[in-house]
Amino acid sequence: MDSAAGTTAAPLRIGLLGTGPWARNTQAPALAAHPGVELSGVWGRRTEAADALATAHGTRAYTGEEGIDALLEASDAVAFALPPDVQAPLAVRAARAGRHILMDKPVATTVEGARAVADAVAEAGVASIVFCTLRFAPETAAWITEQAAVGGWFTARAQWLGSLYAEGSTSEYADSPWRRAKGGLWDVGPHALSVLIPVLGDVEHLTAAPGPADTTHLILRHGSGASSTVTLGLSAPPGAAGVEIEFRGEHGTASAPGWDGAETAFRGAVDALAEAVRTGVPHACDARFGRHLTELLVAAETQARA
């Protein structure tokens, strides 16, 4: 079956803002290989990085303030591979220019920043997607839909522990200043919440407490009446790292399946954006949902610090 983007009359021109590891390893390859997309350019703060990434994928490099405007002019939509509080004002700028936006999570680390993005998207009438990996990886996206349809859930448990900051780690993602400052709550928290909320309902009450290193523990009460517990962190010993999400209810238990990497999931997010552009129907994981995630994470961070 053709992708949603592949069924349009012309390719969706998507520009990429950002040249870091996430852009190099996931977004640029996915956009360049997508049959329904034309990678219309790459913008970066460093000229040499933008040139290298653009050359690798056969497109044009842009830099500087004027480069942002030029890339927007050459694009129907833009994807972001930037720190959240750099992403947010640029997403507002893109939406106001009439461009559809594909954002990374979290949209912003302040409620004001996330609200500005959601408001700009609504006012401009453009499509938006927030890339929470498990909502777009084919295996987990189908599983989430199935569990939401089953219903009758009593409780859930989500544990997302990485070893990014464990002793001996050589991951290039560990060099990210915003990720080091905000920790697992902000980096992997959106992933866990993006699975729990569509199945159990919105979060009506939240309790947060700190654990070792950057670990945060959450207890959530959902609109369905179910509760969930969440453990998030990036500093676990390698032997303790892993992802587990499990629901328990009237029909037994259900555990999340594995998925085939971030690039495949990102292609799914591109398809979702193209479908929202084509139909005008907002996706559930859009800028409004991104704003709500930021509201929850701010509340959790405030409690954990207190």
PDB file of C-alpha atoms in Angstrom:
ATOM      1  CA  MET A   1       0.000   0.000   0.000  1.00  0.00           C
ATOM      2  CA  ASP A   2       1.283   3.446  -0.859  1.00  0.00           C
ATOM      3  CA  SER A   3       2.030   5.843   2.001  1.00  0.00           C
ATOM      4  CA  ALA A   4      -0.310   8.766   2.576  1.00  0.00           C
ATOM      5  CA  ALA A   5       2.366  11.147   1.300  1.00  0.00           C
ATOM      6  CA  GLY A   6       2.951   8.951  -1.751  1.00  0.00           C
ATOM      7  CA  THR A   7      -0.688   9.320  -2.888  1.00  0.00           C
ATOM      8  CA  THR A   8      -0.508  13.084  -3.282  1.00  0.00           C
ATOM      9  CA  ALA A   9      -0.184  14.607  -6.755  1.00  0.00           C
ATOM     10  CA  ALA A  10       3.224  16.085  -5.977  1.00  0.00           C
ATOM     11  CA  PRO A  11       5.846  15.357  -3.333  1.00  0.00           C
ATOM     12  CA  LEU A  12       5.499  17.209  -0.049  1.00  0.00           C
ATOM     13  CA  ARG A  13       8.494  19.529   0.153  1.00  0.00           C
ATOM     14  CA  ILE A  14       9.906  19.236   3.676  1.00  0.00           C
ATOM     15  CA  GLY A  15      12.864  21.252   4.928  1.00  0.00           C
ATOM     16  CA  LEU A  16      14.945  20.116   7.882  1.00  0.00           C
ATOM     17  CA  LEU A  17      16.130  22.479  10.614  1.00  0.00           C
ATOM     18  CA  GLY A  18      19.035  21.015  12.559  1.00  0.00           C
ATOM     19  CA  THR A  19      22.224  19.100  11.771  1.00  0.00           C
ATOM     20  CA  GLY A  20      23.020  17.224  14.999  1.00  0.00           C
ATOM     21  CA  PRO A  21      23.084  13.452  15.609  1.00  0.00           C
ATOM     22  CA  TRP A  22      19.295  13.127  15.517  1.00  0.00           C
ATOM     23  CA  ALA A  23      19.131  14.901  12.147  1.00  0.00           C
ATOM     24  CA  ARG A  24      22.041  12.891  10.734  1.00  0.00           C
ATOM     25  CA  ASN A  25      20.978   9.477  12.010  1.00  0.00           C
ATOM     26  CA  THR A  26      17.197   9.621  11.698  1.00  0.00           C
ATOM     27  CA  GLN A  27      15.456  12.583  10.149  1.00  0.00           C
ATOM     28  CA  ALA A  28      17.564  13.381   7.084  1.00  0.00           C
ATOM     29  CA  PRO A  29      17.818   9.723   5.956  1.00  0.00           C
ATOM     30  CA  ALA A  30      14.073   9.183   6.487  1.00  0.00           C
ATOM     31  CA  LEU A  31      13.078  12.329   4.607  1.00  0.00           C
ATOM     32  CA  ALA A  32      15.506  11.756   1.746  1.00  0.00           C
ATOM     33  CA  ALA A  33      14.322   8.159   1.225  1.00  0.00           C
ATOM     34  CA  HIS A  34      10.586   8.811   1.575  1.00  0.00           C
ATOM     35  CA  PRO A  35       8.823   8.307  -1.785  1.00  0.00           C
ATOM     36  CA  GLY A  36       6.275  11.033  -1.113  1.00  0.00           C
ATOM     37  CA  VAL A  37       8.737  13.683   0.066  1.00  0.00           C
ATOM     38  CA  GLU A  38      11.222  16.060  -1.479  1.00  0.00           C
ATOM     39  CA  LEU A  39      13.886  17.057   1.049  1.00  0.00           C
ATOM     40  CA  SER A  40      13.880  20.721   0.145  1.00  0.00           C
ATOM     41  CA  GLY A  41      16.927  21.731   2.161  1.00  0.00           C
ATOM     42  CA  VAL A  42      18.826  21.566   5.429  1.00  0.00           C
ATOM     43  CA  TRP A  43      19.342  24.519   7.748  1.00  0.00           C
ATOM     44  CA  GLY A  44      22.033  24.572  10.411  1.00  0.00           C
ATOM     45  CA  ARG A  45      23.671  27.060  12.722  1.00  0.00           C
ATOM     46  CA  ARG A  46      27.103  25.858  11.546  1.00  0.00           C
ATOM     47  CA  THR A  47      27.776  26.255   7.845  1.00  0.00           C
ATOM     48  CA  GLU A  48      30.065  23.242   7.574  1.00  0.00           C
ATOM     49  CA  ALA A  49      27.540  20.943   9.264  1.00  0.00           C
ATOM     50  CA  ALA A  50      24.682  22.133   7.056  1.00  0.00           C
ATOM     51  CA  ASP A  51      26.832  21.725   3.934  1.00  0.00           C
ATOM     52  CA  ALA A  52      27.884  18.195   4.903  1.00  0.00           C
ATOM     53  CA  LEU A  53      24.368  16.964   5.690  1.00  0.00           C
ATOM     54  CA  ALA A  54      22.849  18.592   2.615  1.00  0.00           C
ATOM     55  CA  THR A  55      25.540  17.133   0.357  1.00  0.00           C
ATOM     56  CA  ALA A  56      25.035  13.665   1.831  1.00  0.00           C
ATOM     57  CA  HIS A  57      21.365  13.758   0.833  1.00  0.00           C
ATOM     58  CA  GLY A  58      21.491  15.691  -2.414  1.00  0.00           C
ATOM     59  CA  THR A  59      19.831  18.878  -1.299  1.00  0.00           C
ATOM     60  CA  ARG A  60      20.671  22.506  -0.545  1.00  0.00           C
ATOM     61  CA  ALA A  61      22.220  23.906   2.627  1.00  0.00           C
ATOM     62  CA  TYR A  62      20.951  27.024   4.406  1.00  0.00           C
ATOM     63  CA  THR A  63      22.442  28.985   7.290  1.00  0.00           C
ATOM     64  CA  GLY A  64      21.823  32.220   9.172  1.00  0.00           C
ATOM     65  CA  GLU A  65      18.585  34.092   9.786  1.00  0.00           C
ATOM     66  CA  GLU A  66      18.060  34.728   6.098  1.00  0.00           C
ATOM     67  CA  GLY A  67      18.562  31.013   5.497  1.00  0.00           C
ATOM     68  CA  ILE A  68      15.550  30.169   7.668  1.00  0.00           C
ATOM     69  CA  ASP A  69      13.310  32.411   5.570  1.00  0.00           C
ATOM     70  CA  ALA A  70      14.748  30.969   2.354  1.00  0.00           C
ATOM     71  CA  LEU A  71      14.145  27.392   3.504  1.00  0.00           C
ATOM     72  CA  LEU A  72      10.574  28.226   4.511  1.00  0.00           C
ATOM     73  CA  GLU A  73      10.022  29.754   1.094  1.00  0.00           C
ATOM     74  CA  ALA A  74      11.292  26.557  -0.578  1.00  0.00           C
ATOM     75  CA  SER A  75       9.161  24.212   1.581  1.00  0.00           C
ATOM     76  CA  ASP A  76       5.587  23.143   2.219  1.00  0.00           C
ATOM     77  CA  ALA A  77       6.520  21.877   5.681  1.00  0.00           C
ATOM     78  CA  VAL A  78       9.497  21.818   8.016  1.00  0.00           C
ATOM     79  CA  ALA A  79      10.857  19.185  10.386  1.00  0.00           C
ATOM     80  CA  PHE A  80      12.817  20.090  13.503  1.00  0.00           C
ATOM     81  CA  ALA A  81      15.913  18.438  14.964  1.00  0.00           C
ATOM     82  CA  LEU A  82      16.743  21.196  17.438  1.00  0.00           C
ATOM     83  CA  PRO A  83      16.708  21.678  21.231  1.00  0.00           C
ATOM     84  CA  PRO A  84      13.116  22.251  22.388  1.00  0.00           C
ATOM     85  CA  ASP A  85      13.480  25.888  23.358  1.00  0.00           C
ATOM     86  CA  VAL A  86      15.162  26.646  20.037  1.00  0.00           C
ATOM     87  CA  GLN A  87      12.525  24.628  18.209  1.00  0.00           C
ATOM     88  CA  ALA A  88       9.503  26.374  19.749  1.00  0.00           C
ATOM     89  CA  PRO A  89       9.974  29.945  18.431  1.00  0.00           C
ATOM     90  CA  LEU A  90      11.042  28.637  15.023  1.00  0.00           C
ATOM     91  CA  ALA A  91       7.926  26.451  14.889  1.00  0.00           C
ATOM     92  CA  VAL A  92       5.818  29.538  15.610  1.00  0.00           C
ATOM     93  CA  ARG A  93       7.654  31.358  12.814  1.00  0.00           C
ATOM     94  CA  ALA A  94       7.081  28.489  10.389  1.00  0.00           C
ATOM     95  CA  ALA A  95       3.381  28.170  11.216  1.00  0.00           C
ATOM     96  CA  ARG A  96       2.842  31.887  10.767  1.00  0.00           C
ATOM     97  CA  ALA A  97       4.501  31.552   7.365  1.00  0.00           C
ATOM     98  CA  GLY A  98       1.873  28.943   6.474  1.00  0.00           C
ATOM     99  CA  ARG A  99       4.160  25.934   6.732  1.00  0.00           C
ATOM    100  CA  HIS A 100       3.130  22.614   8.238  1.00  0.00           C
ATOM    101  CA  ILE A 101       5.373  21.485  11.076  1.00  0.00           C
ATOM    102  CA  LEU A 102       6.833  18.174  12.248  1.00  0.00           C
ATOM    103  CA  MET A 103       8.308  18.754  15.703  1.00  0.00           C
ATOM    104  CA  ASP A 104      10.470  16.678  17.991  1.00  0.00           C
ATOM    105  CA  LYS A 105       9.389  16.044  21.563  1.00  0.00           C
ATOM    106  CA  PRO A 106       9.133  17.942  23.828  1.00  0.00           C
ATOM    107  CA  VAL A 107       7.716  20.875  21.877  1.00  0.00           C
ATOM    108  CA  ALA A 108       9.166  23.244  24.496  1.00  0.00           C
ATOM    109  CA  THR A 109      10.237  23.100  28.138  1.00  0.00           C
ATOM    110  CA  THR A 110       7.988  25.969  29.215  1.00  0.00           C
ATOM    111  CA  VAL A 111       4.207  26.099  29.115  1.00  0.00           C
ATOM    112  CA  GLU A 112       4.414  29.524  27.487  1.00  0.00           C
ATOM    113  CA  GLY A 113       6.619  28.226  24.702  1.00  0.00           C
ATOM    114  CA  ALA A 114       4.428  25.191  24.006  1.00  0.00           C
ATOM    115  CA  ARG A 115       1.262  27.285  24.143  1.00  0.00           C
ATOM    116  CA  ALA A 116       2.700  29.737  21.615  1.00  0.00           C
ATOM    117  CA  VAL A 117       3.320  26.880  19.176  1.00  0.00           C
ATOM    118  CA  ALA A 118      -0.172  25.413  19.582  1.00  0.00           C
ATOM    119  CA  ASP A 119      -1.763  28.838  19.200  1.00  0.00           C
ATOM    120  CA  ALA A 120       0.248  29.643  16.062  1.00  0.00           C
ATOM    121  CA  VAL A 121      -0.713  26.308  14.489  1.00  0.00           C
ATOM    122  CA  ALA A 122      -4.402  26.867  15.256  1.00  0.00           C
ATOM    123  CA  GLU A 123      -4.395  30.450  13.994  1.00  0.00           C
ATOM    124  CA  ALA A 124      -2.597  29.558  10.758  1.00  0.00           C
ATOM    125  CA  GLY A 125      -4.649  26.423  10.125  1.00  0.00           C
ATOM    126  CA  VAL A 126      -1.564  24.338   9.334  1.00  0.00           C
ATOM    127  CA  ALA A 127      -0.996  20.665  10.112  1.00  0.00           C
ATOM    128  CA  SER A 128       1.290  19.620  12.949  1.00  0.00           C
ATOM    129  CA  ILE A 129       2.818  16.435  14.325  1.00  0.00           C
ATOM    130  CA  VAL A 130       4.881  15.898  17.470  1.00  0.00           C
ATOM    131  CA  PHE A 131       7.213  12.944  16.995  1.00  0.00           C
ATOM    132  CA  CYS A 132       6.658  10.637  19.956  1.00  0.00           C
ATOM    133  CA  THR A 133       8.321   7.486  18.649  1.00  0.00           C
ATOM    134  CA  LEU A 134       5.874   4.841  19.857  1.00  0.00           C
ATOM    135  CA  ARG A 135       2.871   6.644  18.401  1.00  0.00           C
ATOM    136  CA  PHE A 136       4.322   6.243  14.896  1.00  0.00           C
ATOM    137  CA  ALA A 137       6.371   3.038  14.913  1.00  0.00           C
ATOM    138  CA  PRO A 138       4.068   0.578  13.082  1.00  0.00           C
ATOM    139  CA  GLU A 139       4.275  -2.149  15.706  1.00  0.00           C
ATOM    140  CA  THR A 140       3.563   0.026  18.732  1.00  0.00           C
ATOM    141  CA  ALA A 141       1.085   2.336  16.984  1.00  0.00           C
ATOM    142  CA  ALA A 142      -1.109  -0.652  16.130  1.00  0.00           C
ATOM    143  CA  TRP A 143      -0.735  -2.018  19.667  1.00  0.00           C
ATOM    144  CA  ILE A 144      -1.788   1.288  21.251  1.00  0.00           C
ATOM    145  CA  THR A 145      -4.896   1.393  19.045  1.00  0.00           C
ATOM    146  CA  GLU A 146      -5.757  -2.182  20.017  1.00  0.00           C
ATOM    147  CA  GLN A 147      -5.427  -1.521  23.754  1.00  0.00           C
ATOM    148  CA  ALA A 148      -7.523   1.639  23.541  1.00  0.00           C
ATOM    149  CA  ALA A 149     -10.280  -0.390  21.850  1.00  0.00           C
ATOM    150  CA  VAL A 150     -10.126  -3.189  24.448  1.00  0.00           C
ATOM    151  CA  GLY A 151     -10.764  -0.883  27.407  1.00  0.00           C
ATOM    152  CA  GLY A 152     -11.440  -2.024  30.939  1.00  0.00           C
ATOM    153  CA  TRP A 153      -7.919  -1.249  32.121  1.00  0.00           C
ATOM    154  CA  PHE A 154      -7.329  -1.051  35.850  1.00  0.00           C
ATOM    155  CA  THR A 155      -3.712   0.056  36.037  1.00  0.00           C
ATOM    156  CA  ALA A 156      -0.538   0.364  33.975  1.00  0.00           C
ATOM    157  CA  ARG A 157       3.211   0.460  34.470  1.00  0.00           C
ATOM    158  CA  ALA A 158       5.735   2.187  32.238  1.00  0.00           C
ATOM    159  CA  GLN A 159       9.486   2.067  32.774  1.00  0.00           C
ATOM    160  CA  TRP A 160      11.874   3.793  30.382  1.00  0.00           C
ATOM    161  CA  LEU A 161      15.454   3.690  31.593  1.00  0.00           C
ATOM    162  CA  GLY A 162      18.439   4.565  29.434  1.00  0.00           C
ATOM    163  CA  SER A 163      22.144   4.438  30.217  1.00  0.00           C
ATOM    164  CA  LEU A 164      23.072   7.579  28.280  1.00  0.00           C
ATOM    165  CA  TYR A 165      24.881   9.031  31.309  1.00  0.00           C
ATOM    166  CA  ALA A 166      26.114   5.788  32.821  1.00  0.00           C
ATOM    167  CA  GLU A 167      29.815   5.409  33.452  1.00  0.00           C
ATOM    168  CA  GLY A 168      31.609   4.474  30.241  1.00  0.00           C
ATOM    169  CA  SER A 169      28.840   5.660  27.908  1.00  0.00           C
ATOM    170  CA  THR A 170      30.134   6.923  24.552  1.00  0.00           C
ATOM    171  CA  SER A 171      26.783   7.967  23.057  1.00  0.00           C
ATOM    172  CA  GLU A 172      26.961  11.166  21.029  1.00  0.00           C
ATOM    173  CA  TYR A 173      23.489  12.045  22.319  1.00  0.00           C
ATOM    174  CA  ALA A 174      24.985  12.543  25.775  1.00  0.00           C
ATOM    175  CA  ASP A 175      26.605  15.758  24.517  1.00  0.00           C
ATOM    176  CA  SER A 176      23.221  17.491  24.262  1.00  0.00           C
ATOM    177  CA  PRO A 177      23.151  20.363  26.818  1.00  0.00           C
ATOM    178  CA  TRP A 178      19.355  20.500  27.073  1.00  0.00           C
ATOM    179  CA  ARG A 179      19.073  16.724  27.577  1.00  0.00           C
ATOM    180  CA  ARG A 180      21.704  16.747  30.308  1.00  0.00           C
ATOM    181  CA  ALA A 181      19.991  19.683  32.041  1.00  0.00           C
ATOM    182  CA  LYS A 182      16.445  18.285  31.876  1.00  0.00           C
ATOM    183  CA  GLY A 183      17.131  14.542  32.210  1.00  0.00           C
ATOM    184  CA  GLY A 184      14.982  11.528  31.540  1.00  0.00           C
ATOM    185  CA  LEU A 185      11.722  13.182  32.604  1.00  0.00           C
ATOM    186  CA  TRP A 186      11.831  15.489  29.595  1.00  0.00           C
ATOM    187  CA  ASP A 187      13.644  13.262  27.123  1.00  0.00           C
ATOM    188  CA  VAL A 188      11.769   9.972  27.471  1.00  0.00           C
ATOM    189  CA  GLY A 189       8.764  11.106  29.519  1.00  0.00           C
ATOM    190  CA  PRO A 190       6.867  12.211  26.393  1.00  0.00           C
ATOM    191  CA  HIS A 191       7.257   8.721  24.922  1.00  0.00           C
ATOM    192  CA  ALA A 192       5.728   7.015  27.956  1.00  0.00           C
ATOM    193  CA  LEU A 193       2.911   9.546  28.318  1.00  0.00           C
ATOM    194  CA  SER A 194       2.081   9.319  24.612  1.00  0.00           C
ATOM    195  CA  VAL A 195       1.280   5.624  25.132  1.00  0.00           C
ATOM    196  CA  LEU A 196      -0.575   5.852  28.440  1.00  0.00           C
ATOM    197  CA  ILE A 197      -2.870   8.790  27.650  1.00  0.00           C
ATOM    198  CA  PRO A 198      -4.591   7.428  24.503  1.00  0.00           C
ATOM    199  CA  VAL A 199      -5.308   4.123  26.281  1.00  0.00           C
ATOM    200  CA  LEU A 200      -6.190   5.265  29.827  1.00  0.00           C
ATOM    201  CA  GLY A 201      -7.413   8.805  29.216  1.00  0.00           C
ATOM    202  CA  ASP A 202      -6.084  12.192  30.137  1.00  0.00           C
ATOM    203  CA  VAL A 203      -4.068  12.688  33.314  1.00  0.00           C
ATOM    204  CA  GLU A 204      -6.303  14.178  36.009  1.00  0.00           C
ATOM    205  CA  HIS A 205      -3.867  13.956  38.927  1.00  0.00           C
ATOM    206  CA  LEU A 206      -0.098  13.673  38.996  1.00  0.00           C
ATOM    207  CA  THR A 207       2.417  12.973  41.762  1.00  0.00           C
ATOM    208  CA  ALA A 208       6.165  13.092  41.102  1.00  0.00           C
ATOM    209  CA  ALA A 209       9.226  12.201  43.163  1.00  0.00           C
ATOM    210  CA  PRO A 210      12.952  12.081  42.377  1.00  0.00           C
ATOM    211  CA  GLY A 211      14.922   8.862  42.202  1.00  0.00           C
ATOM    212  CA  PRO A 212      18.666   8.236  41.831  1.00  0.00           C
ATOM    213  CA  ALA A 213      20.638  10.520  39.481  1.00  0.00           C
ATOM    214  CA  ASP A 214      18.192  11.966  36.921  1.00  0.00           C
ATOM    215  CA  THR A 215      15.470   9.355  37.533  1.00  0.00           C
ATOM    216  CA  THR A 216      11.905  10.555  38.154  1.00  0.00           C
ATOM    217  CA  HIS A 217       8.954   8.496  39.408  1.00  0.00           C
ATOM    218  CA  LEU A 218       5.362   9.438  38.533  1.00  0.00           C
ATOM    219  CA  ILE A 219       1.997   8.254  39.831  1.00  0.00           C
ATOM    220  CA  LEU A 220      -0.862   9.221  37.512  1.00  0.00           C
ATOM    221  CA  ARG A 221      -4.639   9.106  37.828  1.00  0.00           C
ATOM    222  CA  HIS A 222      -6.391   8.989  34.447  1.00  0.00           C
ATOM    223  CA  GLY A 223      -9.785  10.067  33.186  1.00  0.00           C
ATOM    224  CA  SER A 224     -10.926   6.449  32.792  1.00  0.00           C
ATOM    225  CA  GLY A 225     -10.417   5.893  36.521  1.00  0.00           C
ATOM    226  CA  ALA A 226      -7.293   3.808  35.952  1.00  0.00           C
ATOM    227  CA  SER A 227      -3.967   4.657  37.517  1.00  0.00           C
ATOM    228  CA  SER A 228      -0.431   4.242  36.215  1.00  0.00           C
ATOM    229  CA  THR A 229       3.121   4.410  37.497  1.00  0.00           C
ATOM    230  CA  VAL A 230       6.026   5.664  35.424  1.00  0.00           C
ATOM    231  CA  THR A 231       9.805   5.497  35.970  1.00  0.00           C
ATOM    232  CA  LEU A 232      12.007   7.625  33.714  1.00  0.00           C
ATOM    233  CA  GLY A 233      15.759   8.103  33.587  1.00  0.00           C
ATOM    234  CA  LEU A 234      18.902   8.250  31.457  1.00  0.00           C
ATOM    235  CA  SER A 235      21.533   7.276  34.042  1.00  0.00           C
ATOM    236  CA  ALA A 236      20.790   3.605  34.749  1.00  0.00           C
ATOM    237  CA  PRO A 237      23.610   1.042  34.664  1.00  0.00           C
ATOM    238  CA  PRO A 238      23.637  -0.633  31.233  1.00  0.00           C
ATOM    239  CA  GLY A 239      22.394  -3.888  32.729  1.00  0.00           C
ATOM    240  CA  ALA A 240      19.352  -2.107  34.170  1.00  0.00           C
ATOM    241  CA  ALA A 241      18.399  -0.142  31.038  1.00  0.00           C
ATOM    242  CA  GLY A 242      15.324  -1.013  29.029  1.00  0.00           C
ATOM    243  CA  VAL A 243      11.753  -0.122  28.120  1.00  0.00           C
ATOM    244  CA  GLU A 244       8.686  -1.880  29.521  1.00  0.00           C
ATOM    245  CA  ILE A 245       5.055  -0.782  29.221  1.00  0.00           C
ATOM    246  CA  GLU A 246       2.269  -2.984  30.548  1.00  0.00           C
ATOM    247  CA  PHE A 247      -1.480  -2.621  31.025  1.00  0.00           C
ATOM    248  CA  ARG A 248      -3.550  -4.730  33.451  1.00  0.00           C
ATOM    249  CA  GLY A 249      -7.314  -4.904  33.469  1.00  0.00           C
ATOM    250  CA  GLU A 250     -10.512  -6.892  33.022  1.00  0.00           C
ATOM    251  CA  HIS A 251      -9.122  -8.864  30.099  1.00  0.00           C
ATOM    252  CA  GLY A 252      -5.718  -9.656  31.573  1.00  0.00           C
ATOM    253  CA  THR A 253      -2.387  -8.040  30.748  1.00  0.00           C
ATOM    254  CA  ALA A 254      -0.876  -6.532  27.624  1.00  0.00           C
ATOM    255  CA  SER A 255       2.794  -5.675  27.118  1.00  0.00           C
ATOM    256  CA  ALA A 256       4.168  -3.352  24.460  1.00  0.00           C
ATOM    257  CA  PRO A 257       5.956  -5.038  21.552  1.00  0.00           C
ATOM    258  CA  GLY A 258       9.381  -4.080  20.279  1.00  0.00           C
ATOM    259  CA  TRP A 259       9.742  -1.718  17.345  1.00  0.00           C
ATOM    260  CA  ASP A 260      12.027  -1.354  14.343  1.00  0.00           C
ATOM    261  CA  GLY A 261      14.010   1.747  15.222  1.00  0.00           C
ATOM    262  CA  ALA A 262      13.534   5.504  15.074  1.00  0.00           C
ATOM    263  CA  GLU A 263      13.940   5.964  11.318  1.00  0.00           C
ATOM    264  CA  THR A 264      10.994   3.689  10.520  1.00  0.00           C
ATOM    265  CA  ALA A 265       8.917   5.462  13.154  1.00  0.00           C
ATOM    266  CA  PHE A 266       9.861   8.865  11.740  1.00  0.00           C
ATOM    267  CA  ARG A 267       8.648   7.775   8.300  1.00  0.00           C
ATOM    268  CA  GLY A 268       5.347   6.984   9.993  1.00  0.00           C
ATOM    269  CA  ALA A 269       5.253  10.505  11.433  1.00  0.00           C
ATOM    270  CA  VAL A 270       5.872  11.925   7.954  1.00  0.00           C
ATOM    271  CA  ASP A 271       2.959   9.855   6.645  1.00  0.00           C
ATOM    272  CA  ALA A 272       0.761  11.179   9.454  1.00  0.00           C
ATOM    273  CA  LEU A 273       1.707  14.772   8.620  1.00  0.00           C
ATOM    274  CA  ALA A 274       0.956  14.187   4.941  1.00  0.00           C
ATOM    275  CA  GLU A 275      -2.431  12.707   5.837  1.00  0.00           C
ATOM    276  CA  ALA A 276      -3.278  15.697   8.037  1.00  0.00           C
ATOM    277  CA  VAL A 277      -2.234  18.048   5.220  1.00  0.00           C
ATOM    278  CA  ARG A 278      -4.363  16.136   2.713  1.00  0.00           C
ATOM    279  CA  THR A 279      -7.503  15.803   4.827  1.00  0.00           C
ATOM    280  CA  GLY A 280      -7.329  18.853   7.073  1.00  0.00           C
ATOM    281  CA  VAL A 281      -8.090  16.561  10.043  1.00  0.00           C
ATOM    282  CA  PRO A 282      -5.691  17.137  12.975  1.00  0.00           C
ATOM    283  CA  HIS A 283      -3.728  14.148  14.220  1.00  0.00           C
ATOM    284  CA  ALA A 284      -4.137  13.217  17.885  1.00  0.00           C
ATOM    285  CA  CYS A 285      -0.379  13.682  18.442  1.00  0.00           C
ATOM    286  CA  ASP A 286      -0.273  17.281  17.251  1.00  0.00           C
ATOM    287  CA  ALA A 287       0.818  20.642  18.674  1.00  0.00           C
ATOM    288  CA  ARG A 288      -2.097  20.673  21.127  1.00  0.00           C
ATOM    289  CA  PHE A 289      -1.001  17.313  22.494  1.00  0.00           C
ATOM    290  CA  GLY A 290       2.567  18.601  22.606  1.00  0.00           C
ATOM    291  CA  ARG A 291       1.402  21.553  24.688  1.00  0.00           C
ATOM    292  CA  HIS A 292      -0.362  19.215  27.099  1.00  0.00           C
ATOM    293  CA  LEU A 293       2.740  17.045  27.457  1.00  0.00           C
ATOM    294  CA  THR A 294       4.756  20.124  28.385  1.00  0.00           C
ATOM    295  CA  GLU A 295       2.131  21.133  30.963  1.00  0.00           C
ATOM    296  CA  LEU A 296       2.373  17.687  32.578  1.00  0.00           C
ATOM    297  CA  LEU A 297       6.172  17.644  32.529  1.00  0.00           C
ATOM    298  CA  VAL A 298       6.418  21.103  34.062  1.00  0.00           C
ATOM    299  CA  ALA A 299       4.068  20.003  36.858  1.00  0.00           C
ATOM    300  CA  ALA A 300       6.104  16.844  37.422  1.00  0.00           C
ATOM    301  CA  GLU A 301       9.419  18.686  37.436  1.00  0.00           C
ATOM    302  CA  THR A 302       8.106  21.220  39.927  1.00  0.00           C
ATOM    303  CA  GLN A 303       6.921  18.490  42.316  1.00  0.00           C
ATOM    304  CA  ALA A 304      10.074  16.410  41.976  1.00  0.00           C
ATOM    305  CA  ARG A 305      12.303  19.387  42.735  1.00  0.00           C
ATOM    306  CA  ALA A 306      10.219  20.340  45.747  1.00  0.00           C
TER     307      ALA A 306
END
